Amino acid sequence: MPYIRSSDGIRLHYRESGRRSGPPVLMIQGLGADKHGWDLQRLALAPNYHTIALDNRGAGRSDKPYGAYSLEQMADDAIAVLDAVGVERAHVIGASMGGAITQIIGIRHPERVRSLTLACTACQHHPWRRELLAEWAEIAQTRGVGAMTAQAARWVIGPRSFRRLTPAIGWMGPLALARPPHAFASQVAGILSIDDELKSLLPSIDVPTLVIVGNQDILTPRGDSEQLADLIPTAELVVVSGAAHGFMIEHATTFNRVMLDFLGRAEQAFVDRTAESDDDVAARSVG
């Protein structure tokens, strides 16, 4: 299985799938999750896209060092993975914490992105969410990740699907059971340390951006996504009816349909921009 080393020596795991000659799609999961959180999307993308799904530091097969992580580090980790697979510009899809990381990539590394998809995420803290995440980190460290997951699952899965999907949390959910408590707490620290000034830089994003949220998401409510869509000039907002925070699993069919439609349009826009840029270069050369 492929691994790379980050700039600070952390070993990162990633997996490529799909059509290697297709447009590249980088996929970044959220708090406590690994690449398997994207399994249903990777299957949908496989016929036409080259997908690269990574395990953030602290999750999956990537290293889980002690100490606080930062989302800026995780954004640099994602860029290091693109470098490792030889991808210059990718469509970047991020969910929850991964959506915040994706925003940072769009702001700090605009030359590396073709489009952004921001799923069930936000650009600033709410006091109640700070308290909630800090409580989850404390429960994970004092009572174990299993106890934390049992409490957190109701914030992630919609009430209609809770009984049906609870067994899946252990292997593919956003708060999977096999996570060391210290690594989960370190990711929480990274979320809590992000500067709310991030939102002031969002208007600089100029690539096609999909902001997508479920109307039953209580962890990152619809208002968070509406704020993102208002701040990013190139954003479009999609609200999925009946969906909660884990809607890429719970409502995978709808999520995938919206995602594929957006990526098709975003890739065509990228191709058109590239052709215009080439024409400009050629015209200047002739002149």
XYZ file of C-alpha atoms in Angstrom:
287
model
C 0.000 0.000 0.000
C 1.357 3.458 -0.917
C 2.777 5.735 1.746
C 4.619 9.031 1.635
C 6.362 11.190 4.217
C 5.070 14.648 5.023
C 7.417 17.612 5.363
C 7.634 16.975 9.115
C 8.251 13.241 8.737
C 4.735 11.898 9.335
C 3.940 8.801 7.271
C 0.738 9.273 5.280
C -1.305 6.580 3.618
C -3.363 7.090 0.472
C -5.096 4.958 -2.127
C -5.652 5.581 -5.827
C -8.551 4.091 -7.746
C -10.627 4.615 -10.845
C -9.418 5.564 -14.314
C -5.828 6.792 -14.060
C -6.153 8.839 -17.260
C -9.267 10.585 -15.984
C -9.500 13.931 -14.212
C -7.965 13.652 -10.714
C -10.146 13.938 -7.622
C -8.582 14.310 -4.166
C -10.859 13.233 -1.297
C -10.378 14.381 2.318
C -12.465 12.995 5.154
C -13.473 14.483 8.484
C -12.861 14.060 12.187
C -11.789 10.536 13.074
C -12.529 9.213 9.593
C -10.298 7.469 7.089
C -10.483 6.997 3.332
C -13.222 4.366 3.666
C -15.645 7.184 4.417
C -15.506 7.822 0.655
C -15.981 4.230 -0.512
C -19.434 4.832 -2.009
C -18.219 7.952 -3.807
C -15.065 6.278 -5.103
C -17.197 3.559 -6.683
C -19.351 6.165 -8.405
C -16.304 8.083 -9.645
C -14.294 5.050 -10.771
C -15.517 4.799 -14.402
C -14.450 8.323 -15.352
C -12.177 9.808 -12.679
C -8.829 9.159 -11.045
C -9.518 9.264 -7.299
C -6.922 9.800 -4.588
C -8.237 9.276 -1.064
C -5.898 9.851 1.865
C -5.914 9.081 5.558
C -5.364 12.306 7.481
C -2.665 12.229 10.132
C -4.251 10.607 13.157
C -6.574 8.326 11.162
C -6.550 5.097 9.192
C -3.130 3.782 8.209
C -1.403 7.151 8.525
C 0.806 7.898 11.528
C -0.862 9.005 14.736
C 1.690 11.131 16.554
C 1.031 12.590 19.979
C 0.543 16.326 20.304
C -1.807 18.771 18.628
C -2.264 18.752 14.867
C -3.221 21.733 12.766
C -5.532 21.863 9.780
C -2.815 23.771 7.920
C -0.533 20.747 8.425
C -3.257 18.486 7.088
C -3.707 20.732 4.051
C 0.045 20.473 3.402
C -0.244 16.693 3.839
C -2.875 16.592 1.100
C -0.677 18.628 -1.243
C 2.205 16.247 -0.516
C -0.004 13.354 -1.624
C -0.803 15.159 -4.889
C 2.924 15.662 -5.421
C 3.569 11.966 -4.773
C 1.105 10.834 -7.435
C 2.220 13.471 -9.933
C -1.018 15.463 -10.011
C -0.646 19.183 -10.639
C -4.293 20.241 -10.221
C -7.175 18.224 -8.796
C -10.819 18.534 -7.986
C -10.745 18.536 -4.168
C -13.643 17.134 -2.152
C -13.721 17.547 1.631
C -16.314 16.616 4.252
C -16.714 18.225 7.678
C -13.155 18.738 9.025
C -12.017 17.712 5.545
C -14.128 20.548 4.181
C -12.223 23.019 6.344
C -8.956 21.518 5.092
C -10.264 21.876 1.532
C -10.994 25.568 2.138
C -7.396 26.035 3.297
C -6.113 24.299 0.160
C -8.273 26.532 -2.016
C -6.914 29.642 -0.293
C -3.251 28.682 0.181
C -2.737 26.532 -2.921
C -5.101 27.883 -5.608
C -2.748 26.705 -8.345
C -3.365 23.075 -7.284
C -7.161 22.975 -7.594
C -9.627 22.583 -10.449
C -12.694 22.832 -8.231
C -13.747 22.518 -4.593
C -16.561 20.516 -3.028
C -17.348 21.529 0.558
C -19.646 18.989 2.194
C -21.259 19.385 5.634
C -18.672 21.904 6.777
C -18.222 25.464 8.076
C -15.825 28.411 8.006
C -16.090 29.559 11.612
C -16.684 28.224 15.110
C -19.862 28.348 17.144
C -19.427 28.332 20.953
C -21.740 25.331 21.303
C -19.758 23.335 18.724
C -16.472 24.168 20.424
C -17.882 22.835 23.689
C -19.292 19.749 21.998
C -16.024 18.787 20.274
C -14.019 19.411 23.437
C -16.452 17.141 25.296
C -16.019 14.403 22.691
C -12.230 14.620 23.009
C -12.479 14.356 26.797
C -14.800 11.341 26.615
C -12.485 9.626 24.109
C -9.491 10.064 26.422
C -11.232 9.175 29.678
C -13.806 6.564 28.664
C -12.560 5.399 25.272
C -13.412 6.078 21.651
C -16.277 3.589 21.752
C -18.077 5.622 24.411
C -17.437 8.804 22.479
C -18.762 7.286 19.257
C -21.951 6.120 20.926
C -22.625 9.666 22.047
C -21.496 11.398 18.869
C -23.308 9.130 16.403
C -26.644 10.845 16.984
C -25.084 14.100 15.796
C -23.867 12.450 12.598
C -26.678 10.145 11.451
C -30.267 11.218 10.824
C -32.917 9.778 13.147
C -34.563 7.682 10.431
C -31.315 5.931 9.575
C -29.746 5.668 13.020
C -30.627 2.019 13.739
C -29.924 0.912 10.179
C -26.528 2.580 9.854
C -25.112 2.348 13.374
C -23.389 -1.030 12.639
C -21.517 0.596 9.744
C -19.906 3.265 11.916
C -17.183 0.905 13.082
C -15.647 0.474 9.618
C -16.628 3.421 7.501
C -18.345 6.078 9.579
C -17.013 9.560 10.329
C -16.367 8.554 13.936
C -15.025 5.037 13.481
C -14.331 2.954 16.540
C -10.740 1.945 15.810
C -9.203 5.335 16.521
C -6.653 5.872 19.308
C -8.029 8.403 21.810
C -4.963 10.628 21.615
C -5.177 10.876 17.823
C -8.859 11.770 17.917
C -8.164 14.428 20.561
C -5.294 15.790 18.450
C -7.588 16.198 15.459
C -10.135 17.966 17.662
C -7.356 20.306 18.821
C -6.613 21.076 15.181
C -10.234 21.991 14.528
C -10.477 24.166 17.625
C -7.252 26.010 16.820
C -8.281 27.150 13.355
C -8.555 30.913 13.069
C -12.027 32.221 12.288
C -10.302 34.775 10.049
C -10.239 31.976 7.460
C -13.635 33.204 6.324
C -12.226 36.623 5.387
C -10.052 34.935 2.742
C -12.800 32.871 1.128
C -13.720 35.581 -1.423
C -10.321 34.968 -3.061
C -11.453 31.528 -4.268
C -12.181 31.672 -7.998
C -12.671 28.039 -9.021
C -16.081 26.338 -9.276
C -17.194 25.421 -5.766
C -20.013 23.137 -4.651
C -21.330 23.658 -1.131
C -23.565 20.762 -0.141
C -25.375 20.063 3.126
C -28.257 18.032 4.495
C -31.248 19.921 5.842
C -31.219 17.701 8.956
C -27.530 18.268 9.729
C -27.333 19.409 13.347
C -23.530 19.355 13.650
C -22.853 21.729 10.734
C -26.305 23.226 10.131
C -27.548 24.614 6.859
C -26.685 28.154 7.957
C -22.970 27.277 7.935
C -23.206 26.221 4.291
C -25.261 29.261 3.367
C -22.499 31.422 4.833
C -19.874 29.603 2.770
C -21.914 29.992 -0.403
C -22.343 33.705 0.280
C -18.621 34.274 0.869
C -17.237 32.300 -2.098
C -18.050 34.149 -5.343
C -18.015 31.004 -7.473
C -20.064 28.826 -5.110
C -23.342 27.058 -5.657
C -25.363 25.673 -2.743
C -27.219 22.353 -2.747
C -29.364 21.285 0.218
C -30.256 17.587 0.400
C -33.668 17.001 1.905
C -33.867 14.534 4.783
C -30.076 14.191 5.076
C -27.902 14.635 8.167
C -24.163 15.082 8.682
C -23.115 11.681 7.330
C -25.101 12.037 4.143
C -22.378 10.777 1.810
C -23.210 7.366 3.335
C -26.803 7.820 4.441
C -27.934 9.443 1.170
C -25.141 8.258 -1.103
C -27.269 8.054 -4.251
C -28.337 11.694 -4.020
C -24.904 12.884 -2.923
C -23.230 11.053 -5.803
C -25.669 12.415 -8.374
C -25.051 15.992 -7.284
C -21.286 15.403 -7.041
C -21.009 13.861 -10.521
C -23.087 16.596 -12.123
C -20.948 19.283 -10.521
C -17.632 17.617 -11.343
C -18.652 17.196 -14.982
C -19.391 20.907 -15.277
C -16.298 21.912 -13.286
C -14.006 19.756 -15.404
C -15.395 21.267 -18.607
C -14.816 24.744 -17.166
C -11.222 23.765 -16.347
C -10.663 22.452 -19.876
C -12.107 25.644 -21.351
C -9.946 27.870 -19.103
C -6.849 25.884 -19.991
C -7.582 26.207 -23.713
C -8.106 29.973 -23.383
C -4.832 30.303 -21.487
C -2.997 28.334 -24.184
C -4.529 30.541 -26.870
C -3.409 33.685 -25.004
C 0.126 32.355 -24.744
C 0.166 31.504 -28.440
C -1.172 34.952 -29.365
C 1.484 36.700 -27.317
C 4.168 34.548 -28.935
C 2.970 35.507 -32.414
C 2.746 39.172 -31.421
